Amino acid sequence: MTHVPQKFRDLFEKKAFGHLATIMPDGQPQTTPVWIDYDGEHVIVNTTDDRQKYQNLSEEPRVAISIQDPDDPYRYLEVRGRVSEATDAGADRHIDRLTQRYLEQDRYPFREDGEHRVVVKITPEHFSSKD
């Protein structure tokens, strides 16, 4: 297993957005800006099961995510890897925790009735970066 380099772990504590690249059923790439997290082993994103990115990664687990430092736009980390788990366990608590970092609010304000949140864990396999 490959871990996020120590000198880039601060990106997971800032309001840094990731850009998640997935592969569409027809083979075309698709990117989405996402909030990011890191548990010491996996890069984590939170989504709902009706989003295109979730449909894509459910069919093709290879993904890439680039993370740009909001304080220095020339500093970034790219992570390539595979989705190792997608679960709804703890997904609502997780999105609230991300909301505290990104919006400085206690609860995710954009919830929709009937949405089904999912935590997606990405196992890193390769990094490229600029610092």
mmCIF file with all atom_site columns, C-alpha atoms in Angstrom:
data_model
loop_
_atom_site.group_PDB
_atom_site.id
_atom_site.type_symbol
_atom_site.label_atom_id
_atom_site.label_alt_id
_atom_site.label_comp_id
_atom_site.label_asym_id
_atom_site.label_entity_id
_atom_site.label_seq_id
_atom_site.pdbx_PDB_ins_code
_atom_site.Cartn_x
_atom_site.Cartn_y
_atom_site.Cartn_z
_atom_site.occupancy
_atom_site.B_iso_or_equiv
_atom_site.pdbx_formal_charge
_atom_site.auth_seq_id
_atom_site.auth_comp_id
_atom_site.auth_asym_id
_atom_site.auth_atom_id
_atom_site.pdbx_PDB_model_num
ATOM 1   C CA . MET A 1 1   ? 0.000   0.000  0.000   1.00 0.00 ? 1   MET A CA 1
ATOM 2   C CA . THR A 1 2   ? 1.144   3.514  -0.818  1.00 0.00 ? 2   THR A CA 1
ATOM 3   C CA . HIS A 1 3   ? 0.488   6.344  1.649   1.00 0.00 ? 3   HIS A CA 1
ATOM 4   C CA . VAL A 1 4   ? 0.021   10.026 0.910   1.00 0.00 ? 4   VAL A CA 1
ATOM 5   C CA . PRO A 1 5   ? 3.448   11.678 1.266   1.00 0.00 ? 5   PRO A CA 1
ATOM 6   C CA . GLN A 1 6   ? 3.760   13.416 4.628   1.00 0.00 ? 6   GLN A CA 1
ATOM 7   C CA . LYS A 1 7   ? 4.567   16.797 3.055   1.00 0.00 ? 7   LYS A CA 1
ATOM 8   C CA . PHE A 1 8   ? 1.146   16.830 1.318   1.00 0.00 ? 8   PHE A CA 1
ATOM 9   C CA . ARG A 1 9   ? -1.070  15.658 4.171   1.00 0.00 ? 9   ARG A CA 1
ATOM 10  C CA . ASP A 1 10  ? -1.809  19.266 5.095   1.00 0.00 ? 10  ASP A CA 1
ATOM 11  C CA . LEU A 1 11  ? -3.962  19.461 1.950   1.00 0.00 ? 11  LEU A CA 1
ATOM 12  C CA . PHE A 1 12  ? -6.462  17.189 3.712   1.00 0.00 ? 12  PHE A CA 1
ATOM 13  C CA . GLU A 1 13  ? -6.784  19.652 6.585   1.00 0.00 ? 13  GLU A CA 1
ATOM 14  C CA . LYS A 1 14  ? -7.348  22.754 4.426   1.00 0.00 ? 14  LYS A CA 1
ATOM 15  C CA . LYS A 1 15  ? -10.327 23.774 2.332   1.00 0.00 ? 15  LYS A CA 1
ATOM 16  C CA . ALA A 1 16  ? -8.587  22.180 -0.651  1.00 0.00 ? 16  ALA A CA 1
ATOM 17  C CA . PHE A 1 17  ? -10.865 20.822 -3.341  1.00 0.00 ? 17  PHE A CA 1
ATOM 18  C CA . GLY A 1 18  ? -10.042 17.668 -5.225  1.00 0.00 ? 18  GLY A CA 1
ATOM 19  C CA . HIS A 1 19  ? -10.933 17.036 -8.835  1.00 0.00 ? 19  HIS A CA 1
ATOM 20  C CA . LEU A 1 20  ? -12.020 13.420 -9.134  1.00 0.00 ? 20  LEU A CA 1
ATOM 21  C CA . ALA A 1 21  ? -11.612 11.775 -12.534 1.00 0.00 ? 21  ALA A CA 1
ATOM 22  C CA . THR A 1 22  ? -13.680 8.699  -13.322 1.00 0.00 ? 22  THR A CA 1
ATOM 23  C CA . ILE A 1 23  ? -14.310 6.777  -16.519 1.00 0.00 ? 23  ILE A CA 1
ATOM 24  C CA . MET A 1 24  ? -17.718 6.921  -18.223 1.00 0.00 ? 24  MET A CA 1
ATOM 25  C CA . PRO A 1 25  ? -19.290 3.724  -19.600 1.00 0.00 ? 25  PRO A CA 1
ATOM 26  C CA . ASP A 1 26  ? -18.254 4.768  -23.138 1.00 0.00 ? 26  ASP A CA 1
ATOM 27  C CA . GLY A 1 27  ? -14.618 5.224  -22.017 1.00 0.00 ? 27  GLY A CA 1
ATOM 28  C CA . GLN A 1 28  ? -14.597 9.021  -21.856 1.00 0.00 ? 28  GLN A CA 1
ATOM 29  C CA . PRO A 1 29  ? -13.164 10.700 -18.764 1.00 0.00 ? 29  PRO A CA 1
ATOM 30  C CA . GLN A 1 30  ? -15.421 12.627 -16.397 1.00 0.00 ? 30  GLN A CA 1
ATOM 31  C CA . THR A 1 31  ? -14.223 15.017 -13.661 1.00 0.00 ? 31  THR A CA 1
ATOM 32  C CA . THR A 1 32  ? -15.994 16.450 -10.655 1.00 0.00 ? 32  THR A CA 1
ATOM 33  C CA . PRO A 1 33  ? -14.787 18.852 -7.946  1.00 0.00 ? 33  PRO A CA 1
ATOM 34  C CA . VAL A 1 34  ? -15.137 17.160 -4.554  1.00 0.00 ? 34  VAL A CA 1
ATOM 35  C CA . TRP A 1 35  ? -14.388 17.667 -0.891  1.00 0.00 ? 35  TRP A CA 1
ATOM 36  C CA . ILE A 1 36  ? -11.584 15.354 0.209   1.00 0.00 ? 36  ILE A CA 1
ATOM 37  C CA . ASP A 1 37  ? -10.484 13.497 3.304   1.00 0.00 ? 37  ASP A CA 1
ATOM 38  C CA . TYR A 1 38  ? -7.704  11.113 4.306   1.00 0.00 ? 38  TYR A CA 1
ATOM 39  C CA . ASP A 1 39  ? -7.832  8.441  7.013   1.00 0.00 ? 39  ASP A CA 1
ATOM 40  C CA . GLY A 1 40  ? -4.121  7.587  6.987   1.00 0.00 ? 40  GLY A CA 1
ATOM 41  C CA . GLU A 1 41  ? -4.689  4.849  4.442   1.00 0.00 ? 41  GLU A CA 1
ATOM 42  C CA . HIS A 1 42  ? -7.354  5.960  1.952   1.00 0.00 ? 42  HIS A CA 1
ATOM 43  C CA . VAL A 1 43  ? -8.247  9.157  0.163   1.00 0.00 ? 43  VAL A CA 1
ATOM 44  C CA . ILE A 1 44  ? -11.955 9.583  0.859   1.00 0.00 ? 44  ILE A CA 1
ATOM 45  C CA . VAL A 1 45  ? -14.777 11.360 -0.931  1.00 0.00 ? 45  VAL A CA 1
ATOM 46  C CA . ASN A 1 46  ? -18.447 11.523 -0.011  1.00 0.00 ? 46  ASN A CA 1
ATOM 47  C CA . THR A 1 47  ? -21.212 11.485 -2.605  1.00 0.00 ? 47  THR A CA 1
ATOM 48  C CA . THR A 1 48  ? -24.708 10.211 -3.235  1.00 0.00 ? 48  THR A CA 1
ATOM 49  C CA . ASP A 1 49  ? -25.454 6.995  -5.066  1.00 0.00 ? 49  ASP A CA 1
ATOM 50  C CA . ASP A 1 50  ? -27.355 8.771  -7.853  1.00 0.00 ? 50  ASP A CA 1
ATOM 51  C CA . ARG A 1 51  ? -24.414 10.905 -9.050  1.00 0.00 ? 51  ARG A CA 1
ATOM 52  C CA . GLN A 1 52  ? -22.593 10.160 -12.300 1.00 0.00 ? 52  GLN A CA 1
ATOM 53  C CA . LYS A 1 53  ? -19.231 9.824  -10.557 1.00 0.00 ? 53  LYS A CA 1
ATOM 54  C CA . TYR A 1 54  ? -20.639 7.129  -8.271  1.00 0.00 ? 54  TYR A CA 1
ATOM 55  C CA . GLN A 1 55  ? -22.166 5.234  -11.188 1.00 0.00 ? 55  GLN A CA 1
ATOM 56  C CA . ASN A 1 56  ? -18.830 5.436  -13.026 1.00 0.00 ? 56  ASN A CA 1
ATOM 57  C CA . LEU A 1 57  ? -16.655 4.239  -10.152 1.00 0.00 ? 57  LEU A CA 1
ATOM 58  C CA . SER A 1 58  ? -19.104 1.439  -9.389  1.00 0.00 ? 58  SER A CA 1
ATOM 59  C CA . GLU A 1 59  ? -18.411 0.066  -12.875 1.00 0.00 ? 59  GLU A CA 1
ATOM 60  C CA . GLU A 1 60  ? -14.723 1.024  -13.164 1.00 0.00 ? 60  GLU A CA 1
ATOM 61  C CA . PRO A 1 61  ? -12.829 1.414  -9.869  1.00 0.00 ? 61  PRO A CA 1
ATOM 62  C CA . ARG A 1 62  ? -9.753  3.116  -11.340 1.00 0.00 ? 62  ARG A CA 1
ATOM 63  C CA . VAL A 1 63  ? -9.778  6.816  -10.484 1.00 0.00 ? 63  VAL A CA 1
ATOM 64  C CA . ALA A 1 64  ? -7.502  9.817  -10.244 1.00 0.00 ? 64  ALA A CA 1
ATOM 65  C CA . ILE A 1 65  ? -7.857  12.844 -8.045  1.00 0.00 ? 65  ILE A CA 1
ATOM 66  C CA . SER A 1 66  ? -5.843  16.059 -8.183  1.00 0.00 ? 66  SER A CA 1
ATOM 67  C CA . ILE A 1 67  ? -5.716  18.332 -5.164  1.00 0.00 ? 67  ILE A CA 1
ATOM 68  C CA . GLN A 1 68  ? -4.574  21.933 -5.475  1.00 0.00 ? 68  GLN A CA 1
ATOM 69  C CA . ASP A 1 69  ? -3.302  23.865 -2.480  1.00 0.00 ? 69  ASP A CA 1
ATOM 70  C CA . PRO A 1 70  ? -5.663  26.836 -1.972  1.00 0.00 ? 70  PRO A CA 1
ATOM 71  C CA . ASP A 1 71  ? -2.753  28.837 -0.504  1.00 0.00 ? 71  ASP A CA 1
ATOM 72  C CA . ASP A 1 72  ? -0.350  28.122 -3.379  1.00 0.00 ? 72  ASP A CA 1
ATOM 73  C CA . PRO A 1 73  ? -2.063  27.174 -6.667  1.00 0.00 ? 73  PRO A CA 1
ATOM 74  C CA . TYR A 1 74  ? 1.211   25.887 -8.104  1.00 0.00 ? 74  TYR A CA 1
ATOM 75  C CA . ARG A 1 75  ? 1.449   23.239 -5.367  1.00 0.00 ? 75  ARG A CA 1
ATOM 76  C CA . TYR A 1 76  ? -0.618  20.119 -5.981  1.00 0.00 ? 76  TYR A CA 1
ATOM 77  C CA . LEU A 1 77  ? -0.876  16.399 -5.423  1.00 0.00 ? 77  LEU A CA 1
ATOM 78  C CA . GLU A 1 78  ? -2.256  13.903 -7.904  1.00 0.00 ? 78  GLU A CA 1
ATOM 79  C CA . VAL A 1 79  ? -3.357  10.529 -6.574  1.00 0.00 ? 79  VAL A CA 1
ATOM 80  C CA . ARG A 1 80  ? -4.092  7.602  -8.847  1.00 0.00 ? 80  ARG A CA 1
ATOM 81  C CA . GLY A 1 81  ? -5.653  4.510  -7.378  1.00 0.00 ? 81  GLY A CA 1
ATOM 82  C CA . ARG A 1 82  ? -8.639  2.235  -7.090  1.00 0.00 ? 82  ARG A CA 1
ATOM 83  C CA . VAL A 1 83  ? -11.847 2.398  -5.141  1.00 0.00 ? 83  VAL A CA 1
ATOM 84  C CA . SER A 1 84  ? -11.462 -0.223 -2.442  1.00 0.00 ? 84  SER A CA 1
ATOM 85  C CA . GLU A 1 85  ? -14.736 0.402  -0.635  1.00 0.00 ? 85  GLU A CA 1
ATOM 86  C CA . ALA A 1 86  ? -17.971 2.312  -1.047  1.00 0.00 ? 86  ALA A CA 1
ATOM 87  C CA . THR A 1 87  ? -20.267 2.210  1.962   1.00 0.00 ? 87  THR A CA 1
ATOM 88  C CA . ASP A 1 88  ? -23.135 4.123  3.476   1.00 0.00 ? 88  ASP A CA 1
ATOM 89  C CA . ALA A 1 89  ? -21.913 3.282  6.994   1.00 0.00 ? 89  ALA A CA 1
ATOM 90  C CA . GLY A 1 90  ? -21.105 6.593  8.675   1.00 0.00 ? 90  GLY A CA 1
ATOM 91  C CA . ALA A 1 91  ? -21.633 8.566  5.444   1.00 0.00 ? 91  ALA A CA 1
ATOM 92  C CA . ASP A 1 92  ? -24.004 11.124 6.989   1.00 0.00 ? 92  ASP A CA 1
ATOM 93  C CA . ARG A 1 93  ? -21.630 11.786 9.905   1.00 0.00 ? 93  ARG A CA 1
ATOM 94  C CA . HIS A 1 94  ? -18.736 12.029 7.450   1.00 0.00 ? 94  HIS A CA 1
ATOM 95  C CA . ILE A 1 95  ? -20.407 14.669 5.255   1.00 0.00 ? 95  ILE A CA 1
ATOM 96  C CA . ASP A 1 96  ? -21.186 16.696 8.395   1.00 0.00 ? 96  ASP A CA 1
ATOM 97  C CA . ARG A 1 97  ? -17.499 16.502 9.418   1.00 0.00 ? 97  ARG A CA 1
ATOM 98  C CA . LEU A 1 98  ? -16.437 17.714 5.961   1.00 0.00 ? 98  LEU A CA 1
ATOM 99  C CA . THR A 1 99  ? -19.029 20.490 6.211   1.00 0.00 ? 99  THR A CA 1
ATOM 100 C CA . GLN A 1 100 ? -17.340 21.744 9.375   1.00 0.00 ? 100 GLN A CA 1
ATOM 101 C CA . ARG A 1 101 ? -14.050 22.114 7.473   1.00 0.00 ? 101 ARG A CA 1
ATOM 102 C CA . TYR A 1 102 ? -15.343 23.434 4.152   1.00 0.00 ? 102 TYR A CA 1
ATOM 103 C CA . LEU A 1 103 ? -18.335 25.539 5.228   1.00 0.00 ? 103 LEU A CA 1
ATOM 104 C CA . GLU A 1 104 ? -17.701 26.051 8.957   1.00 0.00 ? 104 GLU A CA 1
ATOM 105 C CA . GLN A 1 105 ? -21.201 24.760 9.711   1.00 0.00 ? 105 GLN A CA 1
ATOM 106 C CA . ASP A 1 106 ? -22.238 21.809 11.871  1.00 0.00 ? 106 ASP A CA 1
ATOM 107 C CA . ARG A 1 107 ? -24.528 20.059 9.409   1.00 0.00 ? 107 ARG A CA 1
ATOM 108 C CA . TYR A 1 108 ? -24.456 19.619 5.648   1.00 0.00 ? 108 TYR A CA 1
ATOM 109 C CA . PRO A 1 109 ? -26.976 22.226 4.417   1.00 0.00 ? 109 PRO A CA 1
ATOM 110 C CA . PHE A 1 110 ? -27.602 20.772 0.944   1.00 0.00 ? 110 PHE A CA 1
ATOM 111 C CA . ARG A 1 111 ? -29.252 17.485 1.954   1.00 0.00 ? 111 ARG A CA 1
ATOM 112 C CA . GLU A 1 112 ? -32.133 16.461 -0.241  1.00 0.00 ? 112 GLU A CA 1
ATOM 113 C CA . ASP A 1 113 ? -35.052 14.294 0.805   1.00 0.00 ? 113 ASP A CA 1
ATOM 114 C CA . GLY A 1 114 ? -34.334 10.657 0.121   1.00 0.00 ? 114 GLY A CA 1
ATOM 115 C CA . GLU A 1 115 ? -30.676 11.085 -0.776  1.00 0.00 ? 115 GLU A CA 1
ATOM 116 C CA . HIS A 1 116 ? -28.435 8.134  0.008   1.00 0.00 ? 116 HIS A CA 1
ATOM 117 C CA . ARG A 1 117 ? -24.912 9.232  0.933   1.00 0.00 ? 117 ARG A CA 1
ATOM 118 C CA . VAL A 1 118 ? -21.886 7.022  0.342   1.00 0.00 ? 118 VAL A CA 1
ATOM 119 C CA . VAL A 1 119 ? -18.303 7.194  1.601   1.00 0.00 ? 119 VAL A CA 1
ATOM 120 C CA . VAL A 1 120 ? -15.886 6.200  -1.173  1.00 0.00 ? 120 VAL A CA 1
ATOM 121 C CA . LYS A 1 121 ? -12.452 4.987  -0.080  1.00 0.00 ? 121 LYS A CA 1
ATOM 122 C CA . ILE A 1 122 ? -9.669  5.161  -2.656  1.00 0.00 ? 122 ILE A CA 1
ATOM 123 C CA . THR A 1 123 ? -6.514  3.126  -2.148  1.00 0.00 ? 123 THR A CA 1
ATOM 124 C CA . PRO A 1 124 ? -3.604  5.180  -3.530  1.00 0.00 ? 124 PRO A CA 1
ATOM 125 C CA . GLU A 1 125 ? -1.299  3.430  -6.006  1.00 0.00 ? 125 GLU A CA 1
ATOM 126 C CA . HIS A 1 126 ? 0.682   6.322  -7.489  1.00 0.00 ? 126 HIS A CA 1
ATOM 127 C CA . PHE A 1 127 ? 1.409   9.978  -6.746  1.00 0.00 ? 127 PHE A CA 1
ATOM 128 C CA . SER A 1 128 ? 2.712   12.880 -8.740  1.00 0.00 ? 128 SER A CA 1
ATOM 129 C CA . SER A 1 129 ? 3.188   16.298 -7.247  1.00 0.00 ? 129 SER A CA 1
ATOM 130 C CA . LYS A 1 130 ? 4.622   19.764 -7.365  1.00 0.00 ? 130 LYS A CA 1
ATOM 131 C CA . ASP A 1 131 ? 5.611   21.585 -4.189  1.00 0.00 ? 131 ASP A CA 1
#
